[in-house]
CSV table of C-alpha atoms in Angstrom, one decimal:
chain,number,residue,atom,x,y,z
G,1,MET,CA,9.1,-6.6,-34.0
G,2,ALA,CA,6.8,-9.3,-32.7
G,3,SER,CA,3.3,-8.5,-31.6
G,4,PRO,CA,3.0,-7.9,-27.9
G,5,SER,CA,2.2,-11.0,-25.8
G,6,HIS,CA,-0.4,-11.2,-23.1
G,7,GLN,CA,2.5,-10.8,-20.6
G,8,ASP,CA,3.7,-7.6,-22.5
G,9,LEU,CA,0.2,-6.2,-22.4
G,10,ASP,CA,-0.2,-6.9,-18.7
G,11,LEU,CA,3.1,-5.3,-18.0
G,12,TYR,CA,2.2,-2.2,-20.1
G,13,ALA,CA,-1.1,-2.0,-18.1
G,14,VAL,CA,0.9,-2.0,-14.8
G,15,GLU,CA,3.2,0.7,-16.2
G,16,ASP,CA,0.3,2.8,-17.2
G,17,ARG,CA,-1.1,2.4,-13.7
G,18,VAL,CA,2.2,3.4,-12.1
G,19,ALA,CA,2.4,6.4,-14.5
G,20,ARG,CA,-1.1,7.5,-13.5
G,21,TRP,CA,-0.2,7.4,-9.8
G,22,THR,CA,2.5,10.0,-10.4
G,23,THR,CA,0.1,12.5,-11.8
G,24,LEU,CA,-2.6,12.3,-9.1
G,25,PRO,CA,-3.0,14.7,-6.2
G,26,GLN,CA,-0.9,13.4,-3.2
G,27,PRO,CA,-1.3,11.2,-1.3
G,28,VAL,CA,-2.7,8.4,-3.5
G,29,ALA,CA,-5.0,5.9,-1.9
G,30,VAL,CA,-4.0,2.4,-3.2
G,31,TRP,CA,-4.6,-1.0,-1.5
G,32,GLY,CA,-6.2,0.7,1.5
G,33,SER,CA,-3.1,2.8,2.3
G,34,LEU,CA,-2.0,6.3,1.5
G,35,TRP,CA,1.2,6.6,-0.7
G,36,ASP,CA,3.2,9.6,-1.8
G,37,PRO,CA,4.8,8.4,-5.0
G,38,GLU,CA,7.6,10.5,-6.3
G,39,ARG,CA,7.1,12.7,-9.4
G,40,VAL,CA,8.9,11.7,-12.6
G,41,ALA,CA,10.9,13.9,-15.0
G,42,VAL,CA,9.7,14.8,-18.5
G,43,PHE,CA,12.5,15.5,-20.9
G,44,ALA,CA,12.4,18.4,-23.4
G,45,ASP,CA,14.2,16.6,-26.3
G,46,LEU,CA,16.4,13.7,-27.2
G,47,PRO,CA,19.6,15.3,-26.0
G,48,ALA,CA,18.0,15.6,-22.6
G,49,VAL,CA,17.0,12.0,-22.7
G,50,ALA,CA,20.6,11.0,-23.7
G,51,ARG,CA,22.0,13.0,-20.8
G,52,TYR,CA,19.7,11.3,-18.4
G,53,VAL,CA,20.6,7.9,-19.7
G,54,GLU,CA,24.3,8.7,-19.3
G,55,GLN,CA,23.7,9.8,-15.7
G,56,VAL,CA,21.7,6.7,-14.8
G,57,ILE,CA,24.2,4.3,-16.4
G,58,ALA,CA,27.1,6.1,-14.7
G,59,HIS,CA,25.4,5.8,-11.3
G,60,LEU,CA,24.7,2.1,-11.9
G,61,ARG,CA,28.3,1.5,-12.8
G,62,ARG,CA,29.5,2.9,-9.5
G,63,GLU,CA,27.2,0.9,-7.2
G,64,GLY,CA,24.5,-1.6,-6.7
G,65,PRO,CA,23.7,-5.0,-8.2
G,66,TYR,CA,23.9,-3.9,-11.8
G,67,ALA,CA,27.5,-2.6,-11.8
G,68,GLY,CA,28.5,-5.4,-14.3
G,69,ALA,CA,25.5,-5.1,-16.6
G,70,ALA,CA,25.8,-1.3,-16.7
G,71,GLN,CA,29.4,-1.5,-18.1
G,72,ALA,CA,28.2,-1.8,-21.6
G,73,PRO,CA,27.6,1.6,-23.2
G,74,LEU,CA,24.0,2.7,-23.9
G,75,ALA,CA,23.3,5.2,-26.6
G,76,VAL,CA,20.1,7.1,-27.5
G,77,ARG,CA,18.9,7.5,-31.0
G,78,PRO,CA,15.7,8.9,-32.6
G,79,ARG,CA,13.1,6.4,-33.7
G,80,ARG,CA,11.3,7.0,-37.0
G,81,ALA,CA,7.9,5.7,-35.8
G,82,ALA,CA,6.0,7.6,-33.1
G,83,GLY,CA,4.2,4.6,-31.6
G,84,ARG,CA,6.7,3.2,-29.3
G,85,ALA,CA,10.2,3.5,-27.7
G,86,HIS,CA,12.4,0.5,-28.3
G,87,TYR,CA,15.5,-1.1,-26.9
G,88,GLU,CA,18.1,-2.9,-29.1
G,89,PRO,CA,21.4,-4.0,-27.7
G,90,GLY,CA,23.3,-0.9,-26.6
G,91,VAL,CA,20.7,1.5,-27.9
G,92,VAL,CA,17.5,3.1,-26.7
G,93,ALA,CA,15.4,4.3,-29.7
G,94,VAL,CA,13.0,7.1,-28.8
G,95,PRO,CA,10.6,8.9,-31.1
G,96,ARG,CA,11.1,12.6,-31.5
G,97,ARG,CA,8.5,15.0,-30.1
G,98,GLU,CA,8.1,16.5,-33.6
G,99,ILE,CA,6.6,13.3,-34.9
G,100,GLY,CA,4.3,12.7,-31.9
G,101,GLY,CA,6.7,11.0,-29.7
G,102,GLY,CA,6.5,13.4,-26.7
G,103,TRP,CA,4.7,10.7,-24.7
G,104,SER,CA,8.0,8.7,-24.6
G,105,HIS,CA,10.1,11.5,-23.2
G,106,THR,CA,9.2,10.6,-19.6
G,107,GLU,CA,11.5,9.1,-17.0
G,108,LEU,CA,9.3,6.0,-16.6
G,109,VAL,CA,9.5,5.2,-20.3
G,110,ILE,CA,13.3,5.7,-20.3
G,111,LEU,CA,13.8,3.6,-17.2
G,112,HIS,CA,11.8,0.8,-18.8
G,113,GLU,CA,14.3,0.9,-21.7
G,114,ILE,CA,17.3,1.0,-19.3
G,115,ALA,CA,15.8,-2.1,-17.6
G,116,HIS,CA,16.0,-3.9,-20.9
G,117,HIS,CA,19.7,-3.0,-21.0
G,118,LEU,CA,20.2,-4.4,-17.5
G,119,ALA,CA,18.3,-7.7,-18.2
G,120,PRO,CA,19.3,-8.5,-21.8
G,121,GLY,CA,17.3,-11.2,-23.5
G,122,ASP,CA,14.6,-11.4,-20.9
G,123,ARG,CA,12.0,-9.3,-22.9
G,124,HIS,CA,9.5,-8.6,-20.1
G,125,GLY,CA,10.2,-11.6,-17.9
G,126,PRO,CA,11.1,-11.7,-14.2
G,127,ALA,CA,14.7,-10.5,-14.6
G,128,PHE,CA,13.4,-7.5,-16.6
G,129,ARG,CA,10.7,-6.7,-14.1
G,130,ARG,CA,13.3,-6.9,-11.2
G,131,ALA,CA,15.6,-4.6,-13.1
G,132,TRP,CA,12.7,-2.1,-13.7
G,133,VAL,CA,11.8,-2.1,-10.0
G,134,ASP,CA,15.4,-1.8,-9.0
G,135,VAL,CA,16.2,1.0,-11.4
G,136,LEU,CA,13.1,2.9,-10.1
G,137,ASP,CA,14.4,2.5,-6.6
G,138,THR,CA,18.0,3.5,-7.4
G,139,THR,CA,17.1,6.6,-9.3
G,140,GLY,CA,15.3,8.2,-6.4
G,141,HIS,CA,11.8,6.7,-6.6
G,142,PRO,CA,11.7,4.2,-3.7
G,143,VAL,CA,8.0,4.6,-3.0
G,144,LEU,CA,7.1,4.3,-6.7
G,145,ALA,CA,9.4,1.2,-6.9
G,146,ARG,CA,7.4,-0.5,-4.0
G,147,MET,CA,4.1,0.5,-5.6
G,148,ALA,CA,5.3,-0.9,-8.9
G,149,GLU,CA,6.4,-4.2,-7.3
G,150,ILE,CA,3.1,-4.7,-5.6
G,151,ALA,CA,1.2,-3.8,-8.8
G,152,LEU,CA,3.3,-6.4,-10.7
G,153,VAL,CA,2.6,-9.1,-8.2
G,154,GLU,CA,-1.1,-8.2,-8.2
G,155,ALA,CA,-1.1,-8.6,-12.0
G,156,GLY,CA,0.6,-12.0,-11.8
G,157,LEU,CA,3.9,-10.6,-13.0
G,158,ALA,CA,6.2,-11.0,-10.0
G,159,PRO,CA,9.7,-9.6,-10.4
G,160,GLY,CA,12.6,-12.0,-10.1
G,161,PRO,CA,14.6,-12.3,-6.9
G,162,PRO,CA,16.7,-9.3,-5.9
G,163,ARG,CA,20.2,-9.3,-7.6
G,164,ARG,CA,23.3,-9.4,-5.5
G,165,ALA,CA,25.9,-6.7,-5.9
G,166,GLY,CA,28.9,-7.7,-8.0
């Protein structure tokens, strides 16, 4: 796997910021306003991650702008290294808790990997960033999605334009 680019590192910093907002006492003061970001799930193990991925993909297949992209199956497998989760076509690789991968068993990390599935080949470009914001929104995190979108723009990483259904 290639070393992270500056764009990757900037995106990871935004994601860390978004994750931090979900753990702070509510409401969160950001950009001179008070926000109530939704909490995110933490999964006990890889089977729980796999069930969540199945639920999200099934939801995306039924409605919204990713109905076509979500038709391809998406599996979850254990990753041997604990340092990162990874997407490869049709597969989300997540490190097991037993080897120090518990950090990756969060909804935000898994939604990041699902966004790769919805924007194949875009790495962390505008289409990926749009998919990440959209998947946050469609999975019951509309406030967090808006906060993420603003944080991305603030970091110079604007998401691509909204996708049209179909």
